[in-house]
Protein backbone atom coordinates (compact mmCIF):
# COMPACT_ATOMS: atom_id res chain seq x y z
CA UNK A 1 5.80 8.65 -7.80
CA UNK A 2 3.81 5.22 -7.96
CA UNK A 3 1.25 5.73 -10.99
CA UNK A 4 -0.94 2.93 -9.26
CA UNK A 5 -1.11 4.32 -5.81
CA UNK A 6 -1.13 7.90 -7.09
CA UNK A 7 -4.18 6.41 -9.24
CA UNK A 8 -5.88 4.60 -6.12
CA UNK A 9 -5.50 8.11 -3.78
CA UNK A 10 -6.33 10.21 -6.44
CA UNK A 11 -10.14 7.71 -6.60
CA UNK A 12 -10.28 7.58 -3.16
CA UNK A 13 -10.37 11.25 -2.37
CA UNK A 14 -12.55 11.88 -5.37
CA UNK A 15 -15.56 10.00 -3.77
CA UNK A 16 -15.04 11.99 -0.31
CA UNK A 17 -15.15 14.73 -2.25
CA UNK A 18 -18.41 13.28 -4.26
CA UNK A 19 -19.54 12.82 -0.23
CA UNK A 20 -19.23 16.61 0.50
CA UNK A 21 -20.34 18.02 -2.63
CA UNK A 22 -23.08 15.45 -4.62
CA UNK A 23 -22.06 15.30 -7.86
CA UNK A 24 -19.26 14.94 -9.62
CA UNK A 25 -18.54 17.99 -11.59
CA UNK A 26 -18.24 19.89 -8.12
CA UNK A 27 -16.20 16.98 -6.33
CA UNK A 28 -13.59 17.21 -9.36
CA UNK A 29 -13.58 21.06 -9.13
CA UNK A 30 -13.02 20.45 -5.33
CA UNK A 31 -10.45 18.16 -6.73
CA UNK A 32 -8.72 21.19 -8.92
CA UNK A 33 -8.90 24.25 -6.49
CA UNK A 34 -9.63 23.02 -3.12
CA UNK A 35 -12.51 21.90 -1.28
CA UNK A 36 -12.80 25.53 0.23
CA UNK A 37 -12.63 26.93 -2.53
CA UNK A 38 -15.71 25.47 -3.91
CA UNK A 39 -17.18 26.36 -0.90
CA UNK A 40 -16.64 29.97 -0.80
CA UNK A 41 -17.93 29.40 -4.66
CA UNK A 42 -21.55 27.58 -3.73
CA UNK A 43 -21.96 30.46 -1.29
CA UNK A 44 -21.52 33.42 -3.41
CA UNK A 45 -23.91 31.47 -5.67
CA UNK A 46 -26.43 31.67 -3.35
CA UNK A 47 -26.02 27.85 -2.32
CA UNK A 48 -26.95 26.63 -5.29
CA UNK A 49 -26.38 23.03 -6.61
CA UNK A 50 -25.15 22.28 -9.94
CA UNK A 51 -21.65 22.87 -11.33
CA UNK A 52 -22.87 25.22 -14.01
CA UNK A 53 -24.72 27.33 -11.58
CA UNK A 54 -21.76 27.84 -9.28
CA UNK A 55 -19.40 28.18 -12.55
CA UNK A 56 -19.05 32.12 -12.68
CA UNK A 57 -18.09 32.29 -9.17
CA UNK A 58 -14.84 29.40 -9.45
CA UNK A 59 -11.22 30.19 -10.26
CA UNK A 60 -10.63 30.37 -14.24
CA UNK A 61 -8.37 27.46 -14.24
CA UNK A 62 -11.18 25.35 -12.32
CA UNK A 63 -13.71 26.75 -14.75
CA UNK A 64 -11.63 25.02 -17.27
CA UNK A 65 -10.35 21.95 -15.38
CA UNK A 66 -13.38 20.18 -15.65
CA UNK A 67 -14.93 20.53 -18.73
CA UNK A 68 -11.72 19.44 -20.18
CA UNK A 69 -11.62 16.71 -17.78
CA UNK A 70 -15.33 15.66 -19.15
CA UNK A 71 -13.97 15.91 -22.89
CA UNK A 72 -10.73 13.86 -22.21
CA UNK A 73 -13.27 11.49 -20.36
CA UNK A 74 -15.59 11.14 -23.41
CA UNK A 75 -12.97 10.66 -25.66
CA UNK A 76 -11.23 7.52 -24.23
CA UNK A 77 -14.96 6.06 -24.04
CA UNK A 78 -15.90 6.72 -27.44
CA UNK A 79 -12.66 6.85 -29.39
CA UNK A 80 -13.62 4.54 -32.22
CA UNK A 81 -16.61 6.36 -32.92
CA UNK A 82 -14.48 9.71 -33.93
CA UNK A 83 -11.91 8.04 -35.06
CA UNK A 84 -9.56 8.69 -32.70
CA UNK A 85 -6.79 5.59 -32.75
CA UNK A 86 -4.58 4.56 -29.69
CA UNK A 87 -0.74 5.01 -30.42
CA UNK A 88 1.70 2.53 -29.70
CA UNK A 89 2.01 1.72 -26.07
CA UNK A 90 4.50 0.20 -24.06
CA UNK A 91 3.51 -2.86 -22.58
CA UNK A 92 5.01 -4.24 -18.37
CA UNK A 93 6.41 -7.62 -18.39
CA UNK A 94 4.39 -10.04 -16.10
CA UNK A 95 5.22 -8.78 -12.59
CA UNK A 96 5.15 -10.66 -9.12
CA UNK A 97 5.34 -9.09 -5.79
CA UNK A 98 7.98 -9.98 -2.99
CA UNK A 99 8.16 -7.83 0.57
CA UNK A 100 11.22 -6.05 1.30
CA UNK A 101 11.85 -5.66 5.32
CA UNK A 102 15.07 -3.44 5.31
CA UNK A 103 17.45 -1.54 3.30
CA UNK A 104 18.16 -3.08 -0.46
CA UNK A 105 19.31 -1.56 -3.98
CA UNK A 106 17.79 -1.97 -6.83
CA UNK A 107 20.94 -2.93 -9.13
CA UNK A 108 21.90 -5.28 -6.45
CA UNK A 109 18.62 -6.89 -6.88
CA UNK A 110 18.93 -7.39 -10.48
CA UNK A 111 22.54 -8.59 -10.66
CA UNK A 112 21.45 -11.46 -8.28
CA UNK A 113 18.19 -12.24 -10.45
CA UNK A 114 18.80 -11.60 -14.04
CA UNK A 115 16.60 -8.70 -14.12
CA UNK A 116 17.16 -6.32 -15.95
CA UNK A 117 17.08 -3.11 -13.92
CA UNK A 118 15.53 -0.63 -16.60
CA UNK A 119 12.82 -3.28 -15.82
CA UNK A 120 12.68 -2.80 -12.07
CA UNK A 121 12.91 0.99 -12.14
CA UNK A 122 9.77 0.96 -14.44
CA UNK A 123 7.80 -1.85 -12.33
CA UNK A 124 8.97 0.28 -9.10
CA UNK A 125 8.44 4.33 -10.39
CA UNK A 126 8.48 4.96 -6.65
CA UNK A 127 11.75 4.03 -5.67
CA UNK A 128 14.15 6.96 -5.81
CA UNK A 129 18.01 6.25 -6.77
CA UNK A 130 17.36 2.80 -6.59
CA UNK A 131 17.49 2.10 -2.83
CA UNK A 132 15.02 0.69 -0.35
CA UNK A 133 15.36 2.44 2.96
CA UNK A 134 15.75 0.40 6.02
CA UNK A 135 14.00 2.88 8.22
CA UNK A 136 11.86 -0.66 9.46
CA UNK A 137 9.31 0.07 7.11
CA UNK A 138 7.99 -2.72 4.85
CA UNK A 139 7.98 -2.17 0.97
CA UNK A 140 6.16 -4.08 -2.17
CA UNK A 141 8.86 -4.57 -4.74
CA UNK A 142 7.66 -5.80 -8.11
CA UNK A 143 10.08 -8.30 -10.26
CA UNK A 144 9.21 -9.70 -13.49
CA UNK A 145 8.04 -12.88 -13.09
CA UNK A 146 10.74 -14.83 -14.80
CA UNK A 147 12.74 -13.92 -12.01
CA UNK A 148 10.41 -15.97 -9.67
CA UNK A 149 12.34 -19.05 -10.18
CA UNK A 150 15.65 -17.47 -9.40
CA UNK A 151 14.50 -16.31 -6.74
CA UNK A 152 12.81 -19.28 -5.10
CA UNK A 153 15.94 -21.64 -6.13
CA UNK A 154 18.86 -19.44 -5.04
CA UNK A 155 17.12 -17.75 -1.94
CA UNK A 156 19.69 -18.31 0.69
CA UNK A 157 22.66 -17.15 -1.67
CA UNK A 158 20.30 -14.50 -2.84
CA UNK A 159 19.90 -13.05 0.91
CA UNK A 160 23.44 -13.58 2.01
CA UNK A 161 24.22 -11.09 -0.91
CA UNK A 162 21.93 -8.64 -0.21
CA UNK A 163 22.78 -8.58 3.29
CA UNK A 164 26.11 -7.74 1.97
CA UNK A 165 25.40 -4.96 0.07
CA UNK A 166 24.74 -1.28 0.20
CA UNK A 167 24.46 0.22 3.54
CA UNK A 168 25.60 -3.11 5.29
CA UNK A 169 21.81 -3.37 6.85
CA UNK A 170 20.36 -6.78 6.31
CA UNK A 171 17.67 -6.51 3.44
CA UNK A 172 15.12 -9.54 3.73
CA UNK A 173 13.20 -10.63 1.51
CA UNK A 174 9.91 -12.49 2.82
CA UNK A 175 8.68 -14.45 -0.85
CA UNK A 176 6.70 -17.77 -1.00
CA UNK A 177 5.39 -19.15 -4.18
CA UNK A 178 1.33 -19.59 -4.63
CA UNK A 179 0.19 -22.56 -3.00
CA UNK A 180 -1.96 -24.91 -5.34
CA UNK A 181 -3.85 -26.43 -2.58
CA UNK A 182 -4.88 -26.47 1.02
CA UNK A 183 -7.32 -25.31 3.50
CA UNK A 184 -7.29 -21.09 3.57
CA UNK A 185 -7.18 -19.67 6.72
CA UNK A 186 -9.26 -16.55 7.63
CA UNK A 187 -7.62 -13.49 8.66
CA UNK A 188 -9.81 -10.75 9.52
CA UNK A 189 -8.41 -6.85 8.93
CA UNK A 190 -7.32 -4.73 11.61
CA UNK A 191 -7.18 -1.01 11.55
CA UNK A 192 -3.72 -0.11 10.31
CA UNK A 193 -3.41 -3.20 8.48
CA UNK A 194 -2.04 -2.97 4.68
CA UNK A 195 -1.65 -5.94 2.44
CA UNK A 196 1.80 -5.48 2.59
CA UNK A 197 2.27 -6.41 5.82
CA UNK A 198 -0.33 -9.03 5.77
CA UNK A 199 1.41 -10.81 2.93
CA UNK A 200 4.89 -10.29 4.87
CA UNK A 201 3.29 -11.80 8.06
CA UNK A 202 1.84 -14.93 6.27
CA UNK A 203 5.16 -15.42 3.96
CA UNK A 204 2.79 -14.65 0.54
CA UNK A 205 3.08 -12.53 -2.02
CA UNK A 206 0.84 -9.16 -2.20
CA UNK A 207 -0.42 -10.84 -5.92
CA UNK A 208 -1.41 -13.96 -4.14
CA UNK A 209 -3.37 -12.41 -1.28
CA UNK A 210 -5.40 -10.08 -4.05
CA UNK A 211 -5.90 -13.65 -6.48
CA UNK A 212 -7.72 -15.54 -3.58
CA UNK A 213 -9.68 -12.53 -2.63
CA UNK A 214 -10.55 -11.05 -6.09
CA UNK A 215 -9.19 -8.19 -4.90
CA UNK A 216 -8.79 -5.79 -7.75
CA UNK A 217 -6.55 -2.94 -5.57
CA UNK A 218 -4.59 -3.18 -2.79
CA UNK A 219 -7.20 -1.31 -0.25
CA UNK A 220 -8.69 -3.05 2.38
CA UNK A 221 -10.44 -1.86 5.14
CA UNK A 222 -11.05 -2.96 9.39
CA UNK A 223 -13.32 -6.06 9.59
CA UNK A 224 -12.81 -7.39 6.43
CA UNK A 225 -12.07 -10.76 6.09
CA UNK A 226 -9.74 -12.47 3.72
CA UNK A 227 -8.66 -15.83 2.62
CA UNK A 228 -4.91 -16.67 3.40
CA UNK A 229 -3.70 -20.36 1.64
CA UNK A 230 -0.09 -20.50 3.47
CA UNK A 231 1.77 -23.27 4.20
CA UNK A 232 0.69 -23.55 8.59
CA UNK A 233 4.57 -23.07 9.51
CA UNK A 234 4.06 -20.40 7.99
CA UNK A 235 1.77 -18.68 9.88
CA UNK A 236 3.33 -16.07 12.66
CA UNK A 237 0.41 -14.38 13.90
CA UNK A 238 -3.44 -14.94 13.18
CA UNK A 239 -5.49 -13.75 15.91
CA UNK A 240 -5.00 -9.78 15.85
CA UNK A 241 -7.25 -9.07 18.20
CA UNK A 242 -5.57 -9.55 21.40
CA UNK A 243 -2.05 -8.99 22.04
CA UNK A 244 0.50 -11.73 21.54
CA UNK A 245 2.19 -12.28 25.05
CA UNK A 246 5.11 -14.27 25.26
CA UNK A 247 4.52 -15.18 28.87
CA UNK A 248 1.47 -14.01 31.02
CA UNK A 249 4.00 -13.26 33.42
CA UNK A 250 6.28 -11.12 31.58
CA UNK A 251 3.04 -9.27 29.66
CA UNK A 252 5.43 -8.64 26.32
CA UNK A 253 4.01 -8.20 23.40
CA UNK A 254 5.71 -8.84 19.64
CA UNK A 255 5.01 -6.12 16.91
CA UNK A 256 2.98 -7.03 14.05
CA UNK A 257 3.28 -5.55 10.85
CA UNK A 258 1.32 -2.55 10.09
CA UNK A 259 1.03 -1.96 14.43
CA UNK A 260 1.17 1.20 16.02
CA UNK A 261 1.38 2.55 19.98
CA UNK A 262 -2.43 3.58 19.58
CA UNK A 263 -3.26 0.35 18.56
CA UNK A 264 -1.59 -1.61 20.95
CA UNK A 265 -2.88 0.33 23.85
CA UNK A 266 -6.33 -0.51 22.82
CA UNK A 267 -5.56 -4.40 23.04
CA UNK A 268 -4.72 -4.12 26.46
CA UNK A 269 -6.49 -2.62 29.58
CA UNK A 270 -5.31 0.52 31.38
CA UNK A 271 -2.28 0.72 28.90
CA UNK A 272 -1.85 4.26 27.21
CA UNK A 273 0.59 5.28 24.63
CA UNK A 274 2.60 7.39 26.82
CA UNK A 275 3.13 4.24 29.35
CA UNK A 276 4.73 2.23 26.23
CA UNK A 277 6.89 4.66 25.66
CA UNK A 278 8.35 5.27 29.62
CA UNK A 279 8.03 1.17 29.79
CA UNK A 280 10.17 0.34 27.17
CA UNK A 281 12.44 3.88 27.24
CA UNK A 282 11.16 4.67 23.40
CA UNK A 283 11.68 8.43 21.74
CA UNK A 284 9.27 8.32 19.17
CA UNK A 285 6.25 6.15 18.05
CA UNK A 286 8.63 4.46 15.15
CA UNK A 287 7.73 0.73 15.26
CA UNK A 288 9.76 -2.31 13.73
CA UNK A 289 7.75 -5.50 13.08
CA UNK A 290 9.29 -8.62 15.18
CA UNK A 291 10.05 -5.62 18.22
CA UNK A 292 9.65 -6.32 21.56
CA UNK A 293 7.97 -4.71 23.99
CA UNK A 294 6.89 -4.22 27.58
CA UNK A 295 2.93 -3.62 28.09
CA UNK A 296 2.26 -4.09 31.75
């Protein structure tokens, strides 16, 4: 499990529950014991408002959840004030982000870097016995940023390696360093777009695209525009809101990161889902960035 994304979902569903319920002590008993749960509560209590109100009528655990949740709360904010002293920590290297297309192993990684791969098993909680599946989803991988310069110098040998290794599927790795200059270019958000894929479809790192947007998490959200400073042969795809047609004769349409059937049958008139999948004899929805396919 990712502590960070874990952190970021956990947030995010807090304030939809803040939405339904409107205030906090309910939303993080909502949190505990289930959004129905609290409603079968607040209706027993005669609808009323406040956590303490509804209190008698809530699961014991819940009834504890959250004033220990308040206390544990309290005490990181005032800590000095009681006393209460931090212990000893242990403290990340500094971490950059590269994009990893298909499969890859961890210790393979680190043999061809210098990392050390306690390192990249704590940077990466989320990746389980080391591998990177190449089920043609895209992954953030972070490295310590030492290994930056390995990386950028001994890319090709790097990639011939890891195409070499594990499940013989080529792993590719799309990594550019931080431009120090330039004109940005303004991408604006689709729906289904992460930054992960953004970053692998401009050739920039996740860090980078978060830097020049003060972006503090990795959520973004459909119409939001952000500032993209790569290199212009580097650019693949810009304008996501019309399809990208090879020919206007052949009406074929590349994948972009992040796509999916629904989406793509929006961009284009009279085209449905289930005619993508008879034109182009798919199975299943399963999308691979850089795929072809028919849509008219």
């Amino acid at each position: 499990m990712d502590p960070e994304k874990s952190t970021e979902a956990a947030c995010q569903y807090l304030k939809q529950l803040h939405t339904i319920f409107g205030n906090w002590e309910l939303a993080l008993a909502a949190y505990n014991s289930g959004p129905g749960t609290v409603r079968k509560a607040v209706r027993r209590s005669g609808y009323k408002k406040s956590f303490w109100e509804v209190y008698p009528h809530l699961p014991r655990e819940t009834r504890a959840y959250v004033p220990q949740f308040i206390a544990i709360t309290y005490a990181m904010n005032y800590a000095e004030q009681h006393n209460l002293l931090e212990t000893a920590r242990e403290v990340f290297p500094p971490f950059d982000t590269l994009t990893v297309a298909h499969h890859l192993h961890l210790g393979t990684l680190a043999k061809l870097t210098g990392t050390c791969l306690e390192d990249l098993q704590k940077l990466n909680p989320s990746v389980r016995h080391n591998i990177i599946p190449g089920n043609g989803k895209t992954y953030t991988v972070k490295i310590p940023l030492f290994a930056k310069a390995t990386l950028d110098s001994n890319r090709v040998a790097i990639l011939d390696s890891a195409m070499r290794a594990g499940k013989k599927e080529s792993a590719v790795l799309m990594y550019a360093s931080t431009p120090t200059q330039g004109t940005p270019t303004i991408y604006k958000v689709a729906s289904g777009d992460v930054l992960g894929g953004i970053a692998l479809r401009f050739k920039v790192s996740v860090n980078d695209l978060k830097a020049w947007n003060n972006l503090s998490t990795s959520r973004i959200y459909a119409g939001q525009k952000l500032y993209v400073y790569a290199p212009a042969q580097n650019i693949t795809h810009t304008n996501n809101t019309q399809p990208t047609l090879l020919s206007p004769d052949t009406k074929t349409y590349i994948v972009q990161p992040g796509d999916t059937l629904w989406d793509i049958s929006r961009k284009v008139p009279g085209l449905t889902v289930e005619k993508i999948k008879s034109l182009n004899n798919l199975k299943s929805n399963n999308l691979q960035p850089g795929q072809k396919l028919i849509v008219g």
